[in-house]
mmCIF file of C-alpha atoms (C1' of nucleotides) in Angstrom:
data_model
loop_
_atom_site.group_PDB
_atom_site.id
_atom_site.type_symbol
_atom_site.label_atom_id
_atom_site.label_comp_id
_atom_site.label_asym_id
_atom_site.label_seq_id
_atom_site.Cartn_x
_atom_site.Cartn_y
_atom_site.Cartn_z
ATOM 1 C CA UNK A 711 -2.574 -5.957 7.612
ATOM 2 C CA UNK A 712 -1.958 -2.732 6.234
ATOM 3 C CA UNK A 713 0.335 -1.198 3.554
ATOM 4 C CA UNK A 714 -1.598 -0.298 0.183
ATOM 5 C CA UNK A 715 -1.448 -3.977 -1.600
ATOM 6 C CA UNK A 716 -3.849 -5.155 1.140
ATOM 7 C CA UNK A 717 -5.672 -2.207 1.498
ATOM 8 C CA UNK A 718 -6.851 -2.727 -2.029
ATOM 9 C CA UNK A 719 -7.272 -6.078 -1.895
ATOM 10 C CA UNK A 720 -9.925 -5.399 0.983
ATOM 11 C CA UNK A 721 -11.089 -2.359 -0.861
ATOM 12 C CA UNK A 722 -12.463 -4.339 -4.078
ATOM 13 C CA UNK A 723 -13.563 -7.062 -1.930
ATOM 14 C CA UNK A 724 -15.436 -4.744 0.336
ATOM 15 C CA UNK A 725 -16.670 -2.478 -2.321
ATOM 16 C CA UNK A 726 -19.506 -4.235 -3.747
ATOM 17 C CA UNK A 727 -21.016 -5.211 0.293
ATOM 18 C CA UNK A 728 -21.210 -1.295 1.193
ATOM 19 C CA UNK A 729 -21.908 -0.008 -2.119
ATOM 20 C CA UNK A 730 -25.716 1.639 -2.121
ATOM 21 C CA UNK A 731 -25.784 0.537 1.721
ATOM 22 C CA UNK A 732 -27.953 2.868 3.907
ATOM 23 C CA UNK A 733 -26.794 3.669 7.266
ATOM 24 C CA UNK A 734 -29.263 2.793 10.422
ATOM 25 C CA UNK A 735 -27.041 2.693 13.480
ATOM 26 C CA UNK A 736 -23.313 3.603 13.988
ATOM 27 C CA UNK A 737 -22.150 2.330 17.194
ATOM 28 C CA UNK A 738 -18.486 3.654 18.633
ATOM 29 C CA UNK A 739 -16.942 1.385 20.739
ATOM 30 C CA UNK A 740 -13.465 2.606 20.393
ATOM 31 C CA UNK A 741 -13.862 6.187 20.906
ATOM 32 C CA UNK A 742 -10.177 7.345 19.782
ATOM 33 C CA UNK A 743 -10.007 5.335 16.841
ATOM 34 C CA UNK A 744 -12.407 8.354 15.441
ATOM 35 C CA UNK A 745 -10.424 10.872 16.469
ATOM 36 C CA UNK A 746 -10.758 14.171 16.422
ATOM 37 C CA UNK A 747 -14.212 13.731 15.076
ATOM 38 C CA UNK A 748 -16.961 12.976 18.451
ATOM 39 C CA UNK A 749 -19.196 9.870 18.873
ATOM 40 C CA UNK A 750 -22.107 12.166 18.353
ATOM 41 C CA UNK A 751 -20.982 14.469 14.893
ATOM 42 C CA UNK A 752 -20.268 11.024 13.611
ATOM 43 C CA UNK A 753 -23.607 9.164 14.430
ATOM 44 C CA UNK A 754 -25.378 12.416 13.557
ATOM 45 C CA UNK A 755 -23.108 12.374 9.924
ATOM 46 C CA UNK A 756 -23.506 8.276 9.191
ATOM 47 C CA UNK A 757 -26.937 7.605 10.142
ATOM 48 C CA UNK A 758 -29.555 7.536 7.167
ATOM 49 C CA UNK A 759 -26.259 8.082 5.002
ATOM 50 C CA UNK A 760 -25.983 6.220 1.895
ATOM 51 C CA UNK A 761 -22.040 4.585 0.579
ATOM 52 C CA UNK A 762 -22.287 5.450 -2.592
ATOM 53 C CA UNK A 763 -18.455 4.071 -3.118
ATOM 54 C CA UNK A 764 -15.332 2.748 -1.444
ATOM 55 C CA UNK A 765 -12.177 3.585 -3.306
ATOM 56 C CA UNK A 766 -8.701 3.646 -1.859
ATOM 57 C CA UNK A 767 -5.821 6.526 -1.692
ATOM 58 C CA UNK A 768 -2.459 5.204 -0.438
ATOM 59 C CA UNK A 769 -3.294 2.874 2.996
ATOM 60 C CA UNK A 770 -6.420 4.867 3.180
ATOM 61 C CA UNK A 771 -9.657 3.807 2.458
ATOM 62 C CA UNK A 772 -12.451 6.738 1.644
ATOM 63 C CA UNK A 773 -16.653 5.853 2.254
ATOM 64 C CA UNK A 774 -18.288 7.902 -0.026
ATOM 65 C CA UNK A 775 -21.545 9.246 1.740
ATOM 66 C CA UNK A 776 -24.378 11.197 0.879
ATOM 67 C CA UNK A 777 -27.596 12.169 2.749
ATOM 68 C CA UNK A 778 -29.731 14.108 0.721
ATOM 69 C CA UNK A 779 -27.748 16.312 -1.467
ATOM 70 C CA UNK A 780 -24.970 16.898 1.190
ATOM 71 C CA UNK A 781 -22.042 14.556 0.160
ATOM 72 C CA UNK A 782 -19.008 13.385 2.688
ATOM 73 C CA UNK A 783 -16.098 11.486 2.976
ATOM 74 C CA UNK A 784 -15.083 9.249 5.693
ATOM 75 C CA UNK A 785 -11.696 8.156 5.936
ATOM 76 C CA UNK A 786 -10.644 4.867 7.450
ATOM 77 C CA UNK A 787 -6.791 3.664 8.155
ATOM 78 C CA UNK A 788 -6.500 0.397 9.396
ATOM 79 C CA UNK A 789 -2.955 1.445 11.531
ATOM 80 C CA UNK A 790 -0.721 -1.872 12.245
ATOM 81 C CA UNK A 791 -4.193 -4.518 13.187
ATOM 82 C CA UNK A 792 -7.243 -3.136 11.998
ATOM 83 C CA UNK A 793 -9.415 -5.472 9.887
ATOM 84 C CA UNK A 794 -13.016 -4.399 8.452
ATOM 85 C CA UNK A 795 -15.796 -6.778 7.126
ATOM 86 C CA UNK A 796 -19.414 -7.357 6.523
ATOM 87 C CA UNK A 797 -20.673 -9.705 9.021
ATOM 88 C CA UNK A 798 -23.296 -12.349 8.365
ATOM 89 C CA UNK A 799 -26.490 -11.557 10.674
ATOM 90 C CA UNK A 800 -26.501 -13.003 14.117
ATOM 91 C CA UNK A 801 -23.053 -13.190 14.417
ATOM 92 C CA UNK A 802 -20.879 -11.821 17.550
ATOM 93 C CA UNK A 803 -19.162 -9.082 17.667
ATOM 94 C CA UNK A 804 -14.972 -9.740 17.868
ATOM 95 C CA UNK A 805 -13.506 -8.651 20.496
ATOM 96 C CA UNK A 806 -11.738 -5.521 20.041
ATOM 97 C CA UNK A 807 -14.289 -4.032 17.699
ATOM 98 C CA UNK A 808 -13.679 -0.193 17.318
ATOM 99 C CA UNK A 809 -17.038 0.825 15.698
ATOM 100 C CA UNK A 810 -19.314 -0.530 13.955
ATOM 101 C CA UNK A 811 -22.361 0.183 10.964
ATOM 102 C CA UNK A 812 -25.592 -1.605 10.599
ATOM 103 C CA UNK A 813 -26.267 -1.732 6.981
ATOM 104 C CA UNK A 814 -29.745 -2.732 5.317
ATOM 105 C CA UNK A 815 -27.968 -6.241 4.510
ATOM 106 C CA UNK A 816 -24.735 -7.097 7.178
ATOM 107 C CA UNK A 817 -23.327 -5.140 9.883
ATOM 108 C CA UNK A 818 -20.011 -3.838 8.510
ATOM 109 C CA UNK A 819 -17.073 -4.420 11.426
ATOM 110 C CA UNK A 820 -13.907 -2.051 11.958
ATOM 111 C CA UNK A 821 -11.450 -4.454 14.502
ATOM 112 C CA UNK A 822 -8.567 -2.650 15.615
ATOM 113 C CA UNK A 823 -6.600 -4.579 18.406
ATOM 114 C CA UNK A 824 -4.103 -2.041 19.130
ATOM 115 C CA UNK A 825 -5.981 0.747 18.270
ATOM 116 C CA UNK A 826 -3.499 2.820 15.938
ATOM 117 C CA UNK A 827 -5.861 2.727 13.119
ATOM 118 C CA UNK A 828 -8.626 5.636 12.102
ATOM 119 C CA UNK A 829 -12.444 5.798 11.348
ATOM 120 C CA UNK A 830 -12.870 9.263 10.690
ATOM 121 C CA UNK A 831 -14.725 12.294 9.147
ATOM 122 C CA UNK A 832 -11.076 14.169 9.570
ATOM 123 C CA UNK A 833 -9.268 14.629 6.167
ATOM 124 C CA UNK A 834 -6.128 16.151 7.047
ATOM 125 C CA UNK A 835 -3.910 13.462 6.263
ATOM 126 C CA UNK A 836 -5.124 13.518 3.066
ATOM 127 C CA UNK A 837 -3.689 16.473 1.940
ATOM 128 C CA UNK A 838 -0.061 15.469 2.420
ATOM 129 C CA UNK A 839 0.109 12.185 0.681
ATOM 130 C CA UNK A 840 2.576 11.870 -1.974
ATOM 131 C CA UNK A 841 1.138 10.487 -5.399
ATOM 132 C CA UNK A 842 -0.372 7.230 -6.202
ATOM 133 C CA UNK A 843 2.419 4.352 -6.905
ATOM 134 C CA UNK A 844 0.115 2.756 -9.592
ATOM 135 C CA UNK A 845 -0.967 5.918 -11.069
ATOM 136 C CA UNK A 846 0.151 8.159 -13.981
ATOM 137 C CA UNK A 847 0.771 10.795 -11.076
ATOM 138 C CA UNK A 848 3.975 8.750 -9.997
ATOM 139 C CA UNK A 849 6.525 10.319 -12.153
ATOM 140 C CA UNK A 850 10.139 8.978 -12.500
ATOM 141 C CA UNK A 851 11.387 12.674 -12.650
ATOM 142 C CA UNK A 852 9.594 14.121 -9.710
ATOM 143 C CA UNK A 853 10.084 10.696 -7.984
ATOM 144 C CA UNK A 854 13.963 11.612 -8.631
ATOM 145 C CA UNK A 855 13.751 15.270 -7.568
ATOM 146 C CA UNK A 856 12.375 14.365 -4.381
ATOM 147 C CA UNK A 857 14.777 11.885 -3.775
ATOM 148 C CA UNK A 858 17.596 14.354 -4.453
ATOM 149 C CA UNK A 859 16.073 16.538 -1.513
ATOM 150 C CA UNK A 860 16.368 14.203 0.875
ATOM 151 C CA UNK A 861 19.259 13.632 3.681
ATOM 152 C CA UNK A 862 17.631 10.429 4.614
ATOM 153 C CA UNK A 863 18.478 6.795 4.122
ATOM 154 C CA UNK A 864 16.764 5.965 0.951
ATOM 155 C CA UNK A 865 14.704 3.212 2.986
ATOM 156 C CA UNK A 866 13.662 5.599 5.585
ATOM 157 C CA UNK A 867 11.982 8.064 3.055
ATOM 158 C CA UNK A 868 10.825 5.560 1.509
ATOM 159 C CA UNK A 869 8.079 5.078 4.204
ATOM 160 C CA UNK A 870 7.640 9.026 4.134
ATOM 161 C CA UNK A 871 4.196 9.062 2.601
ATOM 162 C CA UNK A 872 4.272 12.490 0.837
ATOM 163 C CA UNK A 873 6.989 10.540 -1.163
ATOM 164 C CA UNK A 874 4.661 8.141 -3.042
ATOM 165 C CA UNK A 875 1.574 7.313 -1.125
ATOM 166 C CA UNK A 876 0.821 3.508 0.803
ATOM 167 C CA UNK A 877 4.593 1.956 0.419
ATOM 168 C CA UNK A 878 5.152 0.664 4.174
ATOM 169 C CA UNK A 879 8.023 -1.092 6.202
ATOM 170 C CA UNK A 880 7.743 -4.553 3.912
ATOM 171 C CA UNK A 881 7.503 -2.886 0.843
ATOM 172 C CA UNK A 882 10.451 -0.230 1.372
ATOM 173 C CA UNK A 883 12.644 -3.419 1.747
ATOM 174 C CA UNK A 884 11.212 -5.901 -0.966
ATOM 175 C CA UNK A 885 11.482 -2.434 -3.674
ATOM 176 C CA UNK A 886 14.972 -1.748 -2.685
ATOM 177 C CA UNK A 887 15.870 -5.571 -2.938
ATOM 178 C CA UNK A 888 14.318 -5.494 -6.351
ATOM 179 C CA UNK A 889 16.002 -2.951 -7.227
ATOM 180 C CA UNK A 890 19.352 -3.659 -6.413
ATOM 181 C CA UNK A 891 19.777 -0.762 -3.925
ATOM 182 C CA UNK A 892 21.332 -0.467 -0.442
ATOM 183 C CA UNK A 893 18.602 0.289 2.125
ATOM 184 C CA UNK A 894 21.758 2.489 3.742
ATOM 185 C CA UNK A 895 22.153 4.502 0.720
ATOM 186 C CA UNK A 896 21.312 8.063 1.118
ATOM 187 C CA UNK A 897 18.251 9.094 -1.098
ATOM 188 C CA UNK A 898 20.092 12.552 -2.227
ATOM 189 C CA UNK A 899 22.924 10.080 -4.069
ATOM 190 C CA UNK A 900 20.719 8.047 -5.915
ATOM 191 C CA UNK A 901 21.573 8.382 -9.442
ATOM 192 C CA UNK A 902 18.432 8.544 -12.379
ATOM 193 C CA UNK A 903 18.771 5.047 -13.229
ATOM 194 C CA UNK A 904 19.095 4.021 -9.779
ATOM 195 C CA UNK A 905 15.658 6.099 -9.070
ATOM 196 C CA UNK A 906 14.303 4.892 -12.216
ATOM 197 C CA UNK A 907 14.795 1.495 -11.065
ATOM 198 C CA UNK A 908 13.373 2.240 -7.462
ATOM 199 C CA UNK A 909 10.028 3.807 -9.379
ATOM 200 C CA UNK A 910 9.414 0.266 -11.460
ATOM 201 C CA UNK A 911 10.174 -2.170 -8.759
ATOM 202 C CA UNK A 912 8.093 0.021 -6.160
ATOM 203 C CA UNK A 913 5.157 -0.768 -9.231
ATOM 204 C CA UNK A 914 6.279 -4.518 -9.931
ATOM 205 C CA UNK A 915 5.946 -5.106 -5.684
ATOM 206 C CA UNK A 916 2.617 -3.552 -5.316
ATOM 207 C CA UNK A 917 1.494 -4.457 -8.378
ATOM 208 C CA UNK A 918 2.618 -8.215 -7.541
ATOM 209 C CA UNK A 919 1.086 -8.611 -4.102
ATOM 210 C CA UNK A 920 -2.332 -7.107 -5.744
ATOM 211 C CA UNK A 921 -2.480 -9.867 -8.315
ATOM 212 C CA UNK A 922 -1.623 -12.353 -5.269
ATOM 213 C CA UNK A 923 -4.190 -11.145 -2.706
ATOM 214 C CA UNK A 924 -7.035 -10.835 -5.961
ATOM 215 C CA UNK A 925 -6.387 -14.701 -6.442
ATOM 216 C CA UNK A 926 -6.046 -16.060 -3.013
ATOM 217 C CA UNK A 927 -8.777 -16.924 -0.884
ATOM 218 C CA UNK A 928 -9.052 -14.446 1.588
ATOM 219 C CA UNK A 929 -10.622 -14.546 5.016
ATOM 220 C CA UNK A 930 -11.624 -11.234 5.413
ATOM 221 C CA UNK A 931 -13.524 -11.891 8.814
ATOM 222 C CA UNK A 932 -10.883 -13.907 10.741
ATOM 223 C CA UNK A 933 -13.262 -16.145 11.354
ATOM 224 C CA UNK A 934 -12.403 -19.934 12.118
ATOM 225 C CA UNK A 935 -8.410 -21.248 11.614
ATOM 226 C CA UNK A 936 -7.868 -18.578 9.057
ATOM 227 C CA UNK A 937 -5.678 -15.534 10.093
ATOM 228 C CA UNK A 938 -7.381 -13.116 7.455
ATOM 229 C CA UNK A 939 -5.824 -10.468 5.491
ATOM 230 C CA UNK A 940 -2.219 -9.911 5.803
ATOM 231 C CA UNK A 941 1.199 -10.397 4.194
ATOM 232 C CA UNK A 942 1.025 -12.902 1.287
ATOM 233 C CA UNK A 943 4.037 -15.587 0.965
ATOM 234 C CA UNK A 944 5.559 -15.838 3.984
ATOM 235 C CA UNK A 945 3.444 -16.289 7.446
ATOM 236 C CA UNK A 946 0.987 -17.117 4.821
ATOM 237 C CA UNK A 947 2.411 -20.152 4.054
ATOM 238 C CA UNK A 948 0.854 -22.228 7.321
ATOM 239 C CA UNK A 949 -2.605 -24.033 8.288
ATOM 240 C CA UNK A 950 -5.150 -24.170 5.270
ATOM 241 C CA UNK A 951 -3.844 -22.285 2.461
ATOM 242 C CA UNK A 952 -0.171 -22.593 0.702
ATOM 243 C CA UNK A 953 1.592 -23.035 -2.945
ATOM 244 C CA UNK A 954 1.221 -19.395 -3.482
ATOM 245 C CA UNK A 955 5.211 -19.235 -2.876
ATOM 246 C CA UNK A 956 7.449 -16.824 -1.436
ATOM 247 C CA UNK A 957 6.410 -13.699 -2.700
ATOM 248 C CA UNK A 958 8.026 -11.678 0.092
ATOM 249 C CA UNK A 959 12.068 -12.206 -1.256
ATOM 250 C CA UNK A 960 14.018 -10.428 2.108
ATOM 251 C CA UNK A 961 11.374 -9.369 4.852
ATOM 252 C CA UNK A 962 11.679 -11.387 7.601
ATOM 253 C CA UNK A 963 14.155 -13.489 6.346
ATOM 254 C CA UNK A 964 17.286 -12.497 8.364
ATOM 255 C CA UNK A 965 19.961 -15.249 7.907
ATOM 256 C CA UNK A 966 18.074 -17.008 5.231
ATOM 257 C CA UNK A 967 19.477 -17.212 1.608
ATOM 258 C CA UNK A 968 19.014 -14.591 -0.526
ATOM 259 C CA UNK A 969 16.644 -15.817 -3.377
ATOM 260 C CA UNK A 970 19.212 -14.433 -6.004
ATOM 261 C CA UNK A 971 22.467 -15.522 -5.257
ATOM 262 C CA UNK A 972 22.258 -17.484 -2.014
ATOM 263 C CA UNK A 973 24.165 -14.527 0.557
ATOM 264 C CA UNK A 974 22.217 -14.357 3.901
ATOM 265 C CA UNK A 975 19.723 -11.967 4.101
ATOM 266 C CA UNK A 976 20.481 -9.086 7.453
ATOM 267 C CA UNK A 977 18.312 -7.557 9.737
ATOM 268 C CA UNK A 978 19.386 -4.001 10.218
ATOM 269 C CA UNK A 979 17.294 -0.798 12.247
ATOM 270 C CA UNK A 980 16.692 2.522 10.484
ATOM 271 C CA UNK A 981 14.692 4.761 12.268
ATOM 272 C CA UNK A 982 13.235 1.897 14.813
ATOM 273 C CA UNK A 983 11.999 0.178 11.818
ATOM 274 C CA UNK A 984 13.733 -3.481 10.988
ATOM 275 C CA UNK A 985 15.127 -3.283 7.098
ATOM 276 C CA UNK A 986 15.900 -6.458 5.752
ATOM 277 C CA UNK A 987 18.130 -6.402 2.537
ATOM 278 C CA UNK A 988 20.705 -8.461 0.466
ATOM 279 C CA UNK A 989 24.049 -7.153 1.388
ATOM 280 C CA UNK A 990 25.351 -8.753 -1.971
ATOM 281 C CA UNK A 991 23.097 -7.747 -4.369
ATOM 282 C CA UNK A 992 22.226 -4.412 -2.738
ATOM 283 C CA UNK A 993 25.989 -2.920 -2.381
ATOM 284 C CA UNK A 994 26.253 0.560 -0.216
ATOM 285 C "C1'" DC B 810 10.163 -11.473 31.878
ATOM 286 C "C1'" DA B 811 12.054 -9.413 27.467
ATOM 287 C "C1'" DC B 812 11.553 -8.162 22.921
ATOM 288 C "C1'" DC B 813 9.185 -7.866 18.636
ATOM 289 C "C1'" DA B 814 5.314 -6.280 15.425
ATOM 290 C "C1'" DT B 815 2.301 -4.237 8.684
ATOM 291 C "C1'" DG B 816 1.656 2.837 11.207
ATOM 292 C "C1'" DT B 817 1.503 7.652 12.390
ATOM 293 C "C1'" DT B 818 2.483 11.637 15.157
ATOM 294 C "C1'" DC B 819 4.679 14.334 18.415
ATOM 295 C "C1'" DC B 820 8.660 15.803 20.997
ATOM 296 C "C1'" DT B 821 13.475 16.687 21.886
ATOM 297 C "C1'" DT B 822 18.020 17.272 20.454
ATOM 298 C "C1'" DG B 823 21.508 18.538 17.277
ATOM 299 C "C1'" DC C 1423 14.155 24.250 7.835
ATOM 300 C "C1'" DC C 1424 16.149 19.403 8.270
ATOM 301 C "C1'" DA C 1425 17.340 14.903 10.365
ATOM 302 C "C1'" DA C 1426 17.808 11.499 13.931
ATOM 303 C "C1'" DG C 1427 16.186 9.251 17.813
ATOM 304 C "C1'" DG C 1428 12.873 8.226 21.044
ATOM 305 C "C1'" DA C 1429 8.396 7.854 22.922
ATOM 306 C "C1'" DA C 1430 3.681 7.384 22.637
ATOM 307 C "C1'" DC C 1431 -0.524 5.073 21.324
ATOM 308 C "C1'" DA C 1432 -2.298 -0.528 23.047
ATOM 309 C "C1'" DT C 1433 -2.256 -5.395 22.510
ATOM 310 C "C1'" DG C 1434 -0.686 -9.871 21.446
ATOM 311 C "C1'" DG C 1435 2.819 -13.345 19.847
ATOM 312 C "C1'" DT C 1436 7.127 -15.710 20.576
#
DNA sequence: CACCATGTTCCTTG
DNA sequence: CCAAGGAACATGGT
């Protein structure tokens, strides 16, 4: 579920559940999902804690706490199957549930299956990230520069988050598509209006799959037939909820036409990751 | 059984 | 320092 369009998505809904929440019990049932932060420094942190605000920086999501007059920031990352949401009381805890907050209203859920994701006091990986995509910090020039620095297959530094902060593996390939570029294409050589182009289709993707997630009927819990948050337009597109199209133009579409000018889509690995891309309208 | 998966980090090799 | 490739983490779907 994770790259930054569905981390927001799940940040505004979530928002307004935890906001002015108090903190009674933290219970870790995943102990390395809070790594390197201890089962006790975090119960001792959380409990009697107050969120005074969920907001979002790149795939990460940031609880605003404060006990007293000490503030602190927890940082959660939902890795490749994390989900978080407030349950109803009475209801049974999902399997795989990494940790989880009793709230004066709902117990608030972190569900990690594979356990890549984070639930953490640790900030560290904060300091790295590039700048927001959807900010006024994303600039075309030092978005340019920082291409030109790079050896790597534009597509591959793409995902590099000290690049520009919460584009992941689906994005990477639906920006390049949009943009006309070869995944292949070595970031160094991209040209100004090439880069310039990258920039505003990076911001048309994101921007896109915001506006679809904030209008779609989510199920945030998983609960029932509904698969929850994840990847709108494509695996979408089954059981209860459809018409809201193929947003997703190339991923996961190997051998199917390309939306713009009918060439089969290929499937090709960069740096263990599958790229998907329109060998027509993205030329090496 | 084999291979794939939205992410990050660490290690080795060049 | 950089880049590429692989492995690791752990679980489930096809």
């Amino acid at each position: 579920m994770p790259e930054l369009p569905e981390v927001e998505v799940l940040c505004q809904h979530l928002a307004p559940l935890v906001r002015d929440r108090t903190i009674a019990g933290v219970r870790v049932v995943r102990e390395r999902v809070i790594r390197p932060t201890g089962k006790t420094t975090l119960s001792r942190a959380l409990r009697g804690a107050m969120i005074t605000d969920l907001t979002r920086r790149g795939k990460f999501l940031l609880f605003h706490l404060r006990k007293g007059d000490h503030a602190a920031v927890l940082l959660g990352h939902l890795g490749m199957t994390g989900r978080m949401f407030v349950q109803p009381p009475g209801q049974p805890l999902p399997t795989h549930t990494a940790v989880t907050l009793d709230l004066d209203g709902g117990r608030f859920v972190y569900q990690d299956t594979r356990g890549f994701g984070r639930f953490t006091l640790e900030l560290a990986s904060l300091d790295t990230l590039g700048p927001e995509p959807l900010s006024d910090d994303f600039d075309p020039a030092a978005f340019h520069r920082s291409l030109r620095a790079s050896r790597q297959a534009v597509k591959v530094k793409l995902l590099d988050q000290s690049l520009v902060a919460g584009v992941g593996n689906i994005y990477a390939s639906e920006a390049l598509h949009r943009a006309g570029i070869s995944p292949r294409k070595a970031a160094r050589r991209l040209t100004r209006l090439e880069s310039d182009r990258l920039h505003t289709a990076i911001r048309t993707v994101l921007d896109e799959a915001i506006r679809q997630g904030s209008t779609i009927p989510l199920d945030f819990a998983g609960s029932g037939s509904g698969d929850g948050l994840f990847y709108y337009g494509r695996r979408a597109d089954r059981g209860g909820m459809e018409s809201h199209g193929e947003r997703l133009l190339v991923y996961d579409r190997d051998g199917e036409p390309c939306a713009a000018c009918g060439t089969p889509i290929r499937k090709i690995v960069q740096a263990a990751r599958s790229t998907f891309y329109c060998p027509a309208c993205q030329r090496a």
